[in-house]
Amino acid sequence: MKEPLVPVVPMSHTAHIRSHRKPRRSATSSIALRAGVAGGVLSMAAAGASASASAAEPVTQTIELPTLTADMSAQVAQSAAATQQAAANYELRAERDAAAAKAAAEAKKDLAEAKKKAEAKKKAAEAARKAAAERAARSAERATLSTASASASASASTSVSAPSSGSVATVIAFLKAQVGDAYVMGATGPNAWDCSSLVQAAYKQVGVDLPRVSQDQSMAGTDVSLSNLQVGDILYWGGKGSAYHVGVYIGDGQYLDAANPSKGVVIQDLSGYPADGAVRVL
C-alpha cells in the first residue's frame, strides 16, 4: 500500500522571522470603579482587562481618594454653627445700633424741649420778679411819702405864695415842654418824672413851693369844683389827703400828667379818666 502524499506548501521567505508587531489589545476593555467605605477610608479601584497574546489575567489599579472623616464632619458642622452665630451677632448688633440711634434722637428732642421750657420759665420768672420789684418800690415810696406827708400837711396851705402875672402860662409852657419824657417812679427830672415831681417842678417855675407827694398836693391851695375848673388847677385822683395821682388842667377838657411807665408824660382827655377832685394854687 502506498503512503499518502503530503502536500508541500511553499513558505514565505520571511516566515522564519519572528513578528515585530505588538500583541493587539482586546477591542473591548472595561474599567470598573468601585467605591466603598472600609475602615473609615474611601477607595476607588479601576480595573482594566486587556487580552494580550502573552497575558490572560486582568490588570487591576487602585486609586485612593481622600474621604470625609468624622473629624472633618465635626469641623464642617462647627464652621456652619460659627457662621450662623456670626450672622446672629451681626443682626443683634444692627438692632442695638438702631435702638441706640433712636434713643439718642429722642434724648436730643427731649433736651431741646426741656431747654425751651426752662427758657420760657426763666422769662416768666424774670417778668414776675421785675413786676414784684416795681410793686415793692411803689409801695416803699408810698410808705415813705405818707410818713413825710404827716409833717408837711400842716404847712401845705401856707407854703403856697401868690403868683405873679402870667404865672399860669409859664406853668403850662413848662409842662408841655416835658411831653414825651419818661415816667419813672421817684424820678425828679429833667428827662424822667413821676406824677407829683412833674407838678412840683412846674409850679416851682413861678415861685410856688408845693409838697413833693400827691397826697400833700391834694391838700394845697383852695378846693375847686370839677365843673368850675380853670387852666392851671391841680387835679387829683383818690381821696383828698390820700391821693395816688395828680395832673394839671390845661383847658378844653384836657390835662397833662406823667401818666405811667408805658405812656410817660402825655396830654389826655379828662373824660377818659375823670379826676376825683381839684385844687387851685394860682
XYZ file of N, CA and C in Angstrom:
846
model
N 0.850 -1.167 0.000
C 0.000 0.000 0.000
C 0.897 1.232 0.000
N 0.496 2.087 -0.824
C 1.320 3.280 -0.920
C 0.960 4.290 0.124
N 1.977 4.979 0.696
C 1.775 6.060 1.677
C 1.216 7.252 0.940
N 0.299 7.993 1.774
C -0.311 9.158 1.139
C 0.690 10.277 0.967
N 0.412 10.957 -0.048
C 1.303 12.049 -0.348
C 0.950 13.254 0.495
N 1.945 13.902 1.050
C 1.753 15.135 1.884
C 2.021 16.324 0.974
N 0.998 17.146 0.917
C 1.206 18.308 0.020
C 2.244 19.258 0.608
N 2.998 19.791 -0.218
C 4.046 20.741 0.170
C 3.565 22.142 -0.143
N 3.546 22.937 0.909
C 3.070 24.331 0.752
C 4.281 25.234 0.726
N 4.386 25.979 -0.251
C 5.540 26.885 -0.285
C 5.473 27.890 0.856
N 6.511 28.165 1.552
C 6.595 29.102 2.667
C 7.188 30.415 2.196
N 6.750 31.401 2.908
C 7.283 32.742 2.596
C 8.699 32.840 3.052
N 9.448 33.660 2.384
C 10.838 33.794 2.736
C 11.035 34.506 4.047
N 9.910 35.080 4.628
C 10.030 35.767 5.922
C 9.341 35.013 7.018
N 8.944 33.815 6.734
C 8.161 33.064 7.715
C 8.995 32.698 8.908
N 10.263 32.560 8.734
C 11.101 32.184 9.857
C 11.427 33.339 10.770
N 11.100 34.568 10.333
C 11.411 35.728 11.168
C 10.248 35.987 12.107
N 10.576 36.183 13.384
C 9.531 36.431 14.420
C 8.882 37.794 14.171
N 7.609 37.823 14.339
C 6.844 39.058 14.034
C 7.242 40.182 14.974
N 7.416 41.402 14.412
C 7.772 42.565 15.222
C 6.558 43.323 15.706
N 5.405 42.863 15.292
C 4.195 43.556 15.735
C 3.876 43.215 17.175
N 3.370 44.299 17.898
C 2.962 44.102 19.285
C 1.652 43.399 19.328
N 1.465 42.622 20.381
C 0.161 41.934 20.519
C -0.974 42.966 20.530
N -1.970 42.679 19.798
C -3.142 43.583 19.726
C -3.989 43.408 20.960
N -4.323 44.638 21.544
C -5.211 44.614 22.708
C -6.596 44.213 22.280
N -7.269 43.763 23.282
C -8.649 43.404 23.005
C -9.417 44.658 22.620
N -10.313 44.523 21.723
C -11.114 45.674 21.245
C -11.940 46.270 22.352
N -12.193 45.498 23.325
C -13.028 45.996 24.442
C -12.230 45.883 25.713
N -12.281 46.915 26.464
C -11.670 46.911 27.795
C -12.651 47.518 28.755
N -12.561 47.115 29.953
C -13.523 47.608 30.959
C -12.773 48.194 32.135
N -13.262 49.272 32.530
C -12.734 49.916 33.737
C -13.853 49.946 34.738
N -13.614 49.377 35.828
C -14.654 49.309 36.873
C -14.242 50.203 38.025
N -15.165 51.014 38.408
C -14.949 51.889 39.556
C -15.783 51.354 40.686
N -15.146 51.268 41.798
C -15.897 50.836 42.942
C -15.518 51.739 44.100
N -16.502 52.097 44.773
C -16.304 52.987 45.917
C -16.890 52.339 47.139
N -16.238 52.535 48.194
C -16.726 51.958 49.419
C -16.017 52.564 50.597
N -16.616 52.454 51.681
C -16.035 52.943 52.914
C -15.617 51.736 53.713
N -14.342 51.611 53.910
C -13.828 50.473 54.664
C -12.790 51.014 55.629
N -13.107 50.848 56.889
C -12.177 51.300 57.921
C -12.024 52.798 57.929
N -13.081 53.535 57.497
C -13.019 54.996 57.519
C -12.307 55.580 56.333
N -11.914 54.737 55.278
C -11.162 55.221 54.115
C -11.958 54.911 52.873
N -12.153 55.964 52.026
C -12.880 55.799 50.767
C -11.854 55.427 49.710
N -12.101 54.323 49.003
C -11.152 53.850 47.991
C -11.870 53.686 46.683
N -11.166 53.918 45.642
C -11.727 53.742 44.303
C -10.730 52.873 43.534
N -11.272 51.905 42.909
C -10.403 50.985 42.175
C -10.777 50.990 40.720
N -9.832 50.987 39.911
C -10.061 50.909 38.472
C -9.376 49.637 37.988
N -10.162 48.848 37.356
C -9.615 47.571 36.883
C -9.706 47.532 35.373
N -8.700 47.221 34.784
C -8.701 47.122 33.308
C -8.222 45.743 32.888
N -8.952 45.248 31.970
C -8.570 43.918 31.490
C -8.179 44.023 30.020
N -7.125 43.492 29.693
C -6.696 43.507 28.281
C -6.267 42.084 27.888
N -6.655 41.833 26.757
C -6.287 40.491 26.258
C -5.056 40.630 25.387
N -4.032 40.067 25.814
C -2.799 40.091 25.018
C -2.407 38.664 24.655
N -1.548 38.672 23.832
C -1.139 37.348 23.369
C -0.382 36.605 24.433
N 0.249 37.366 25.350
C 1.086 36.680 26.321
C 0.517 36.638 27.701
N -0.562 37.494 28.039
C -1.102 37.508 29.411
C -2.595 37.465 29.355
N -3.206 36.629 30.154
C -4.665 36.461 30.184
C -5.277 37.013 31.440
N -4.459 37.286 32.462
C -5.013 37.771 33.731
C -5.234 39.275 33.651
N -6.345 39.784 34.244
C -6.641 41.245 34.209
C -5.676 42.002 35.098
N -5.436 43.271 34.693
C -4.576 44.172 35.479
C -5.468 45.112 36.275
N -5.275 45.158 37.546
C -6.134 45.989 38.433
C -5.300 47.113 39.038
N -5.853 48.403 38.971
C -5.165 49.569 39.547
C -6.095 50.226 40.549
N -5.650 50.496 41.750
C -6.475 51.090 42.827
C -5.991 52.509 43.118
N -6.941 53.490 43.040
C -6.613 54.895 43.339
C -7.274 55.259 44.652
N -6.474 55.694 45.621
C -7.006 56.076 46.927
C -7.351 57.577 46.913
N -8.600 57.964 47.252
C -9.053 59.358 47.324
C -9.367 59.719 48.770
N -9.156 60.968 49.086
C -9.493 61.367 50.464
C -10.983 61.243 50.695
N -11.353 60.921 51.875
C -12.771 60.758 52.224
C -13.101 61.644 53.418
N -14.403 61.838 53.631
C -14.891 62.671 54.738
C -14.820 61.877 56.032
N -13.880 62.293 56.877
C -13.724 61.584 58.144
C -14.641 62.181 59.182
N -14.694 61.586 60.338
C -15.529 62.081 61.440
C -15.033 63.442 61.908
N -13.695 63.656 61.914
C -13.150 64.948 62.340
C -13.526 66.055 61.373
N -13.441 65.734 60.073
C -13.804 66.735 59.074
C -15.295 67.072 59.167
N -16.115 66.111 59.428
C -17.553 66.355 59.593
C -17.813 67.286 60.765
N -17.089 67.067 61.853
C -17.250 67.926 63.032
C -16.804 69.343 62.723
N -15.669 69.433 61.951
C -15.186 70.775 61.598
C -16.181 71.515 60.716
N -16.762 70.815 59.772
C -17.779 71.434 58.899
C -18.965 71.898 59.722
N -19.407 71.059 60.645
C -20.538 71.424 61.499
C -20.208 72.638 62.360
N -18.980 72.645 62.921
C -18.571 73.779 63.747
C -18.486 75.075 62.931
N -17.976 74.918 61.672
C -17.895 76.100 60.805
C -19.275 76.650 60.492
N -20.219 75.754 60.221
C -21.589 76.189 59.943
C -22.198 76.869 61.165
N -21.963 76.297 62.349
C -22.502 76.884 63.578
C -21.882 78.254 63.832
N -20.562 78.352 63.564
C -19.892 79.644 63.766
C -20.434 80.700 62.811
N -20.705 80.297 61.569
C -21.273 81.228 60.590
C -22.643 81.713 61.027
N -23.471 80.775 61.487
C -24.805 81.148 61.971
C -24.711 82.088 63.179
N -23.774 81.796 64.091
C -23.608 82.641 65.281
C -23.148 84.047 64.887
N -22.230 84.106 63.910
C -21.748 85.416 63.447
C -22.883 86.224 62.834
N -23.736 85.530 62.041
C -24.877 86.224 61.438
C -25.832 86.722 62.510
N -26.068 85.884 63.520
C -26.964 86.295 64.610
C -26.379 87.483 65.371
N -25.058 87.438 65.617
C -24.414 88.550 66.328
C -24.500 89.841 65.522
N -24.301 89.727 64.206
C -24.377 90.919 63.344
C -25.789 91.512 63.367
N -26.782 90.634 63.291
C -28.169 91.114 63.324
C -28.482 91.776 64.662
N -28.007 91.168 65.769
C -28.235 91.736 67.093
C -27.541 93.086 67.234
N -26.312 93.183 66.706
C -25.584 94.454 66.779
C -26.286 95.543 65.974
N -26.821 95.146 64.797
C -27.559 96.115 63.977
C -28.800 96.615 64.706
N -29.506 95.688 65.383
C -30.694 96.092 66.138
C -30.318 97.017 67.296
N -29.216 96.704 67.971
C -28.768 97.551 69.084
C -28.365 98.942 68.595
N -27.655 98.980 67.442
C -27.248 100.279 66.890
C -28.465 101.123 66.526
N -29.470 100.476 65.919
C -30.687 101.209 65.552
C -31.409 101.723 66.793
N -31.470 100.868 67.835
C -32.129 101.297 69.077
C -31.363 102.445 69.735
N -30.029 102.368 69.697
C -29.221 103.444 70.289
C -29.408 104.752 69.530
N -29.463 104.666 68.193
C -29.673 105.878 67.390
C -31.035 106.496 67.680
N -32.043 105.645 67.799
C -33.391 106.146 68.109
C -33.426 106.789 69.492
N -32.777 106.139 70.461
C -32.746 106.695 71.818
C -32.007 108.026 71.849
N -30.916 108.129 71.074
C -30.163 109.389 71.032
C -31.004 110.513 70.432
N -31.754 110.180 69.363
C -32.605 111.199 68.741
C -33.696 111.661 69.704
N -34.305 110.706 70.403
C -35.350 111.068 71.360
C -34.773 111.903 72.514
N -33.569 111.521 72.957
C -32.935 112.282 74.045
C -32.629 113.711 73.601
N -32.168 113.865 72.357
C -31.887 115.200 71.828
C -33.159 116.034 71.753
N -34.238 115.400 71.315
C -35.520 116.107 71.222
C -36.011 116.512 72.612
N -35.906 115.581 73.566
C -36.329 115.886 74.939
C -35.492 117.016 75.533
N -34.192 117.017 75.230
C -33.322 118.062 75.757
C -33.699 119.425 75.192
N -34.015 119.456 73.884
C -34.417 120.721 73.263
C -35.709 121.248 73.876
N -36.672 120.331 74.095
C -37.931 120.748 74.705
C -37.715 121.231 76.139
N -36.838 120.524 76.864
C -36.556 120.936 78.247
C -35.903 122.317 78.283
N -34.978 122.567 77.346
C -34.340 123.878 77.291
C -35.351 124.957 76.963
N -36.253 124.631 76.036
C -37.274 125.608 75.646
C -38.184 125.937 76.822
N -38.601 124.900 77.549
C -39.458 125.121 78.713
C -38.711 125.903 79.797
N -37.434 125.551 79.991
C -36.649 126.251 81.009
C -36.493 127.720 80.655
N -36.289 127.999 79.355
C -36.143 129.390 78.929
C -37.437 130.161 79.138
N -38.570 129.515 78.779
C -39.863 130.172 78.986
C -40.119 130.420 80.471
N -39.770 129.422 81.290
C -39.946 129.567 82.735
C -39.066 130.677 83.283
N -37.838 130.764 82.742
C -36.912 131.797 83.187
C -37.447 133.187 82.836
N -37.982 133.317 81.614
C -38.528 134.607 81.195
C -39.727 134.994 82.052
N -40.591 134.005 82.332
C -41.757 134.282 83.171
C -41.327 134.695 84.579
N -40.321 133.981 85.106
C -39.833 134.318 86.450
C -39.209 135.713 86.477
N -38.480 136.054 85.402
C -37.858 137.373 85.336
C -38.919 138.467 85.261
N -39.963 138.204 84.451
C -41.043 139.188 84.358
C -41.747 139.352 85.702
N -41.992 138.220 86.381
C -42.641 138.280 87.690
C -41.759 139.001 88.705
N -40.455 138.734 88.639
C -39.535 139.403 89.570
C -39.509 140.909 89.329
N -39.485 141.278 88.044
C -39.457 142.690 87.716
C -40.734 143.394 88.187
N -41.882 142.716 87.936
C -43.150 143.299 88.366
C -43.204 143.425 89.894
N -42.710 142.396 90.593
C -42.702 142.437 92.055
C -41.796 143.544 92.567
N -40.646 143.728 91.883
C -39.733 144.785 92.298
C -40.371 146.158 92.112
N -41.094 146.308 90.986
C -41.764 147.583 90.749
C -42.846 147.836 91.795
N -43.597 146.785 92.117
C -44.647 146.942 93.142
C -44.028 147.269 94.500
N -42.928 146.595 94.825
C -42.265 146.854 96.107
C -41.738 148.282 96.167
N -41.148 148.733 95.048
C -40.628 150.097 95.022
C -41.750 151.113 95.165
N -42.857 150.834 94.474
C -44.005 151.732 94.561
C -44.549 151.789 95.992
N -44.651 150.614 96.596
C -45.161 150.559 97.969
C -44.222 151.264 98.937
N -42.925 151.053 98.735
C -41.950 151.697 99.620
C -42.007 153.213 99.478
N -42.152 153.668 98.232
C -42.217 155.109 98.021
C -43.466 155.691 98.665
N -44.576 154.964 98.489
C -45.814 155.458 99.085
C -45.705 155.516 100.609
N -45.080 154.487 101.179
C -44.930 154.480 102.635
C -44.056 155.643 103.094
N -42.978 155.880 102.346
C -42.085 156.985 102.710
C -42.777 158.333 102.561
N -43.486 158.461 101.443
C -44.179 159.715 101.192
C -45.299 159.951 102.192
N -45.987 158.881 102.580
C -47.058 159.020 103.564
C -46.510 159.485 104.904
N -45.341 158.940 105.269
C -44.724 159.360 106.533
C -44.323 160.838 106.485
N -43.788 161.233 105.328
C -43.352 162.624 105.199
C -44.537 163.579 105.131
N -45.657 163.078 104.592
C -46.822 163.955 104.415
C -47.436 164.378 105.749
N -47.255 163.573 106.779
C -47.844 163.894 108.079
C -47.290 165.207 108.625
N -45.985 165.412 108.428
C -45.368 166.632 108.945
C -45.532 167.812 107.993
N -45.699 167.479 106.696
C -45.783 168.560 105.710
C -47.190 169.090 105.522
N -48.199 168.303 105.841
C -49.589 168.690 105.564
C -50.016 169.942 106.339
N -49.448 170.119 107.529
C -49.856 171.264 108.358
C -49.467 172.587 107.718
N -48.323 172.586 107.018
C -47.846 173.835 106.418
C -48.087 173.911 104.919
N -48.817 172.945 104.382
C -49.000 172.872 102.930
C -49.744 174.084 102.410
N -50.795 174.462 103.086
C -51.615 175.571 102.590
C -50.880 176.899 102.688
N -50.048 177.082 103.695
C -49.342 178.347 103.883
C -48.096 178.456 103.039
N -47.626 177.294 102.451
C -46.411 177.325 101.650
C -46.664 177.836 100.248
N -47.930 177.964 99.851
C -48.254 178.427 98.508
C -48.326 179.943 98.523
N -47.443 180.560 97.762
C -47.429 182.024 97.690
C -48.242 182.498 96.490
N -48.633 183.730 96.515
C -49.426 184.277 95.421
C -48.559 184.416 94.181
N -49.043 183.939 93.035
C -48.263 184.003 91.801
C -48.263 185.400 91.209
N -47.260 185.655 90.408
C -47.211 186.919 89.685
C -48.018 186.810 88.398
N -48.162 187.894 87.717
C -48.930 187.921 86.483
C -48.279 187.035 85.436
N -49.104 186.250 84.724
C -48.574 185.366 83.683
C -48.047 184.063 84.208
N -48.266 183.775 85.479
C -47.741 182.544 86.074
C -48.338 181.290 85.446
N -49.637 181.313 85.160
C -50.299 180.117 84.610
C -49.691 179.742 83.274
N -49.458 180.755 82.422
C -48.876 180.475 81.108
C -47.487 179.860 81.239
N -46.731 180.330 82.213
C -45.384 179.787 82.429
C -45.450 178.325 82.864
N -46.396 178.033 83.775
C -46.566 176.652 84.244
C -46.939 175.729 83.081
N -47.891 176.158 82.260
C -48.360 175.315 81.161
C -47.253 175.136 80.126
N -46.509 176.183 79.862
C -45.413 176.079 78.897
C -44.359 175.081 79.367
N -44.043 175.123 80.643
C -43.066 174.170 81.183
C -43.585 172.738 81.051
N -44.843 172.541 81.400
C -45.411 171.195 81.344
C -45.389 170.643 79.922
N -45.790 171.469 78.941
C -45.835 170.986 77.558
C -44.440 170.695 77.023
N -43.451 171.379 77.570
C -42.073 171.107 77.135
C -41.587 169.737 77.584
N -42.252 169.168 78.570
C -41.835 167.852 79.095
C -42.582 166.690 78.438
N -43.543 166.966 77.562
C -44.317 165.888 76.912
C -43.354 164.961 76.147
N -43.503 163.675 76.370
C -42.622 162.680 75.753
C -41.547 162.173 76.687
N -41.337 162.870 77.827
C -40.370 162.362 78.803
C -40.866 161.060 79.419
N -39.944 160.322 80.033
C -40.290 159.017 80.623
C -40.920 159.186 81.998
N -41.716 158.181 82.345
C -42.245 158.085 83.714
C -41.373 157.088 84.468
N -40.800 157.563 85.552
C -40.025 156.686 86.433
C -40.384 157.061 87.857
N -40.866 156.103 88.604
C -41.267 156.390 89.974
C -40.082 156.880 90.798
N -40.275 158.030 91.461
C -39.226 158.609 92.279
C -38.322 159.574 91.537
N -38.413 159.597 90.186
C -37.558 160.493 89.407
C -38.034 161.937 89.552
N -37.106 162.885 89.448
C -37.434 164.309 89.596
C -36.910 165.149 88.432
N -36.747 164.532 87.240
C -36.297 165.270 86.070
C -34.799 165.141 85.875
N -34.247 165.790 84.851
C -35.002 166.646 83.920
C -35.645 165.897 82.756
N -35.324 164.583 82.590
C -35.868 163.820 81.459
C -36.779 162.684 81.886
N -36.957 162.514 83.175
C -37.844 161.473 83.703
C -38.520 162.008 84.958
N -39.817 161.694 85.111
C -40.611 162.229 86.214
C -41.574 161.180 86.727
N -42.073 161.417 87.959
C -43.312 160.741 88.350
C -44.362 161.850 88.441
N -45.609 161.506 88.737
C -46.699 162.480 88.619
C -46.504 163.703 89.519
N -46.158 163.502 90.772
C -46.068 164.616 91.711
C -44.816 165.464 91.521
N -43.676 164.823 91.083
C -42.463 165.610 90.859
C -42.631 166.545 89.674
N -43.390 166.113 88.648
C -43.629 166.973 87.492
C -44.467 168.195 87.882
N -45.529 167.969 88.679
C -46.378 169.090 89.120
C -45.577 170.041 89.998
N -44.786 169.492 90.907
C -43.977 170.327 91.793
C -43.001 171.189 91.001
N -42.313 170.579 90.001
C -41.339 171.320 89.200
C -42.017 172.403 88.365
N -43.224 172.119 87.848
C -43.927 173.095 87.015
C -44.277 174.345 87.824
N -44.780 174.173 89.021
C -45.170 175.329 89.833
C -43.959 176.028 90.451
N -42.863 175.313 90.546
C -41.643 175.951 91.071
C -41.133 177.008 90.097
N -41.516 176.867 88.795
C -41.084 177.835 87.795
C -41.632 179.240 88.078
N -42.739 179.284 88.820
C -43.360 180.591 89.120
C -43.280 180.909 90.612
N -42.393 180.204 91.311
C -42.167 180.501 92.708
C -43.145 179.885 93.680
N -43.955 178.923 93.237
C -44.884 178.243 94.134
C -44.210 176.970 94.639
N -44.040 176.872 95.935
C -43.361 175.713 96.539
C -44.403 174.704 96.992
N -44.602 173.657 96.179
C -45.582 172.608 96.506
C -44.907 171.462 97.249
N -45.688 170.705 98.039
C -45.146 169.486 98.658
C -44.719 168.488 97.572
N -43.894 167.529 97.937
C -43.344 166.565 96.964
C -44.326 165.495 96.540
N -45.237 165.078 97.409
C -46.052 163.894 97.118
C -47.491 164.282 96.787
N -48.146 163.380 96.057
C -49.514 163.658 95.581
C -50.505 163.807 96.735
N -50.312 163.055 97.827
C -51.238 163.151 98.957
C -51.259 164.589 99.510
N -50.075 165.176 99.656
C -50.000 166.531 100.206
C -50.416 167.582 99.181
N -50.127 167.330 97.912
C -50.517 168.290 96.882
C -52.037 168.423 96.785
N -52.733 167.331 97.105
C -54.201 167.404 97.066
C -54.756 168.255 98.211
N -53.898 168.558 99.173
C -54.312 169.379 100.313
C -53.924 170.859 100.141
N -53.128 171.167 99.119
C -52.633 172.533 98.927
C -53.710 173.435 98.313
N -53.569 174.757 98.476
C -54.433 175.719 97.820
C -55.873 175.636 98.254
N -56.767 175.925 97.314
C -58.202 176.002 97.580
C -58.933 174.942 96.777
N -59.894 174.296 97.410
C -60.679 173.291 96.698
C -61.461 173.952 95.560
N -61.563 173.237 94.428
C -62.281 173.729 93.247
C -63.215 172.633 92.757
N -64.419 173.031 92.365
C -65.365 172.090 91.799
C -64.912 171.661 90.407
N -65.105 170.412 90.096
C -64.713 169.903 88.779
C -65.520 170.555 87.651
N -66.645 171.137 87.997
C -67.458 171.827 86.984
C -67.020 173.277 86.802
N -66.064 173.724 87.600
C -65.628 175.117 87.545
C -64.098 175.201 87.430
N -63.524 174.305 86.631
C -62.070 174.229 86.505
C -61.527 175.399 85.683
N -60.302 175.807 86.010
C -59.575 176.807 85.245
C -58.206 176.238 84.867
N -57.615 176.775 83.797
C -56.279 176.350 83.376
C -55.305 176.567 84.524
N -54.526 175.560 84.852
C -53.545 175.633 85.918
C -53.994 174.992 87.211
N -55.267 174.590 87.311
C -55.719 173.895 88.516
C -55.075 172.508 88.595
N -54.794 172.090 89.811
C -54.222 170.758 90.039
C -55.350 169.747 90.221
N -55.337 168.683 89.424
C -56.311 167.591 89.532
C -55.702 166.468 90.341
N -56.531 165.808 91.127
C -56.032 164.639 91.857
C -57.034 163.498 91.775
N -56.487 162.269 91.872
C -57.287 161.042 91.832
C -57.104 160.323 93.174
N -58.210 159.904 93.746
C -58.197 159.322 95.083
C -58.784 160.309 96.070
N -58.785 159.976 97.337
C -59.347 160.873 98.351
C -58.442 162.051 98.641
N -59.033 163.136 99.074
C -58.262 164.322 99.446
C -57.373 163.983 100.634
N -56.108 164.260 100.519
C -55.154 163.885 101.551
C -54.619 162.473 101.395
N -55.221 161.677 100.514
C -54.717 160.311 100.245
C -54.673 160.045 98.743
N -54.521 161.107 97.970
C -54.498 160.968 96.509
C -53.310 160.127 96.058
N -53.529 159.312 95.009
C -52.457 158.461 94.481
C -51.928 158.968 93.144
N -52.573 160.038 92.586
C -52.100 160.549 91.296
C -52.526 162.009 91.156
N -51.702 162.814 90.453
C -52.031 164.224 90.212
C -51.657 164.605 88.785
N -52.308 165.646 88.289
C -52.032 166.202 86.977
C -52.448 167.663 86.974
N -52.283 168.369 85.842
C -52.635 169.794 85.749
C -53.612 169.986 84.597
N -54.689 170.723 84.886
C -55.697 171.003 83.864
C -55.143 172.068 82.918
N -55.220 171.797 81.570
C -54.669 172.735 80.589
C -55.751 173.327 79.684
N -57.028 173.062 80.023
C -58.130 173.629 79.247
C -58.665 172.683 78.193
N -59.868 173.053 77.673
C -60.525 172.263 76.623
C -60.751 170.813 77.031
N -61.020 170.605 78.324
C -61.303 169.249 78.800
C -60.082 168.339 78.813
N -58.886 168.894 78.792
C -57.666 168.079 78.770
C -56.791 168.384 79.986
N -55.937 167.417 80.303
C -54.984 167.610 81.385
C -53.645 167.016 80.961
N -52.586 167.439 81.617
C -51.241 166.948 81.327
C -50.702 166.307 82.595
N -50.106 165.105 82.431
C -49.552 164.401 83.595
C -48.456 163.442 83.177
N -47.681 163.016 84.178
C -46.759 161.887 83.989
C -47.579 160.659 84.328
N -48.106 159.997 83.292
C -49.163 159.008 83.483
C -48.669 157.703 84.118
N -47.803 156.995 83.414
C -47.321 155.690 83.878
C -46.105 155.295 83.039
N -45.436 154.184 83.372
C -44.228 153.797 82.619
C -44.474 153.554 81.140
N -45.680 153.119 80.759
C -45.932 152.823 79.348
C -46.241 154.072 78.530
N -46.801 155.105 79.168
C -47.171 156.324 78.445
C -46.170 157.452 78.630
N -45.596 157.585 79.796
C -44.706 158.690 80.080
C -45.510 159.978 80.295
N -44.919 161.131 79.929
C -45.604 162.424 80.082
C -46.452 162.666 78.838
N -47.793 162.826 79.046
C -48.727 162.932 77.925
C -49.831 163.938 78.239
N -50.567 164.287 77.195
C -51.791 165.082 77.329
C -52.963 164.150 77.073
N -53.971 164.160 77.974
C -55.092 163.236 77.866
C -56.416 163.980 78.058
N -57.489 163.298 77.628
C -58.834 163.850 77.819
C -59.327 163.506 79.217
N -59.851 164.489 79.871
C -60.354 164.286 81.228
C -61.561 163.364 81.236
N -62.299 163.324 80.130
C -63.474 162.455 80.061
C -63.082 160.978 80.073
N -61.884 160.686 79.633
C -61.431 159.282 79.622
C -60.990 158.795 80.985
N -60.633 159.718 81.859
C -60.151 159.333 83.187
C -60.511 160.463 84.164
N -61.776 160.589 84.525
C -62.239 161.711 85.355
C -61.519 161.774 86.689
N -61.143 162.998 87.076
C -60.474 163.183 88.364
C -61.493 163.135 89.504
N -60.964 162.942 90.725
C -61.827 162.882 91.897
C -61.942 164.247 92.583
N -61.003 165.165 92.310
C -61.042 166.471 92.931
C -60.025 167.407 92.311
N -60.053 168.692 92.717
C -59.128 169.673 92.178
C -58.853 170.744 93.221
N -57.648 171.319 93.134
C -57.282 172.456 93.984
C -56.666 173.541 93.115
N -56.794 174.789 93.570
C -56.242 175.919 92.812
C -55.182 176.598 93.654
N -53.996 176.740 93.083
C -52.889 177.372 93.799
C -52.421 178.653 93.103
N -52.969 178.990 91.967
C -52.618 180.201 91.219
C -53.852 181.099 91.108
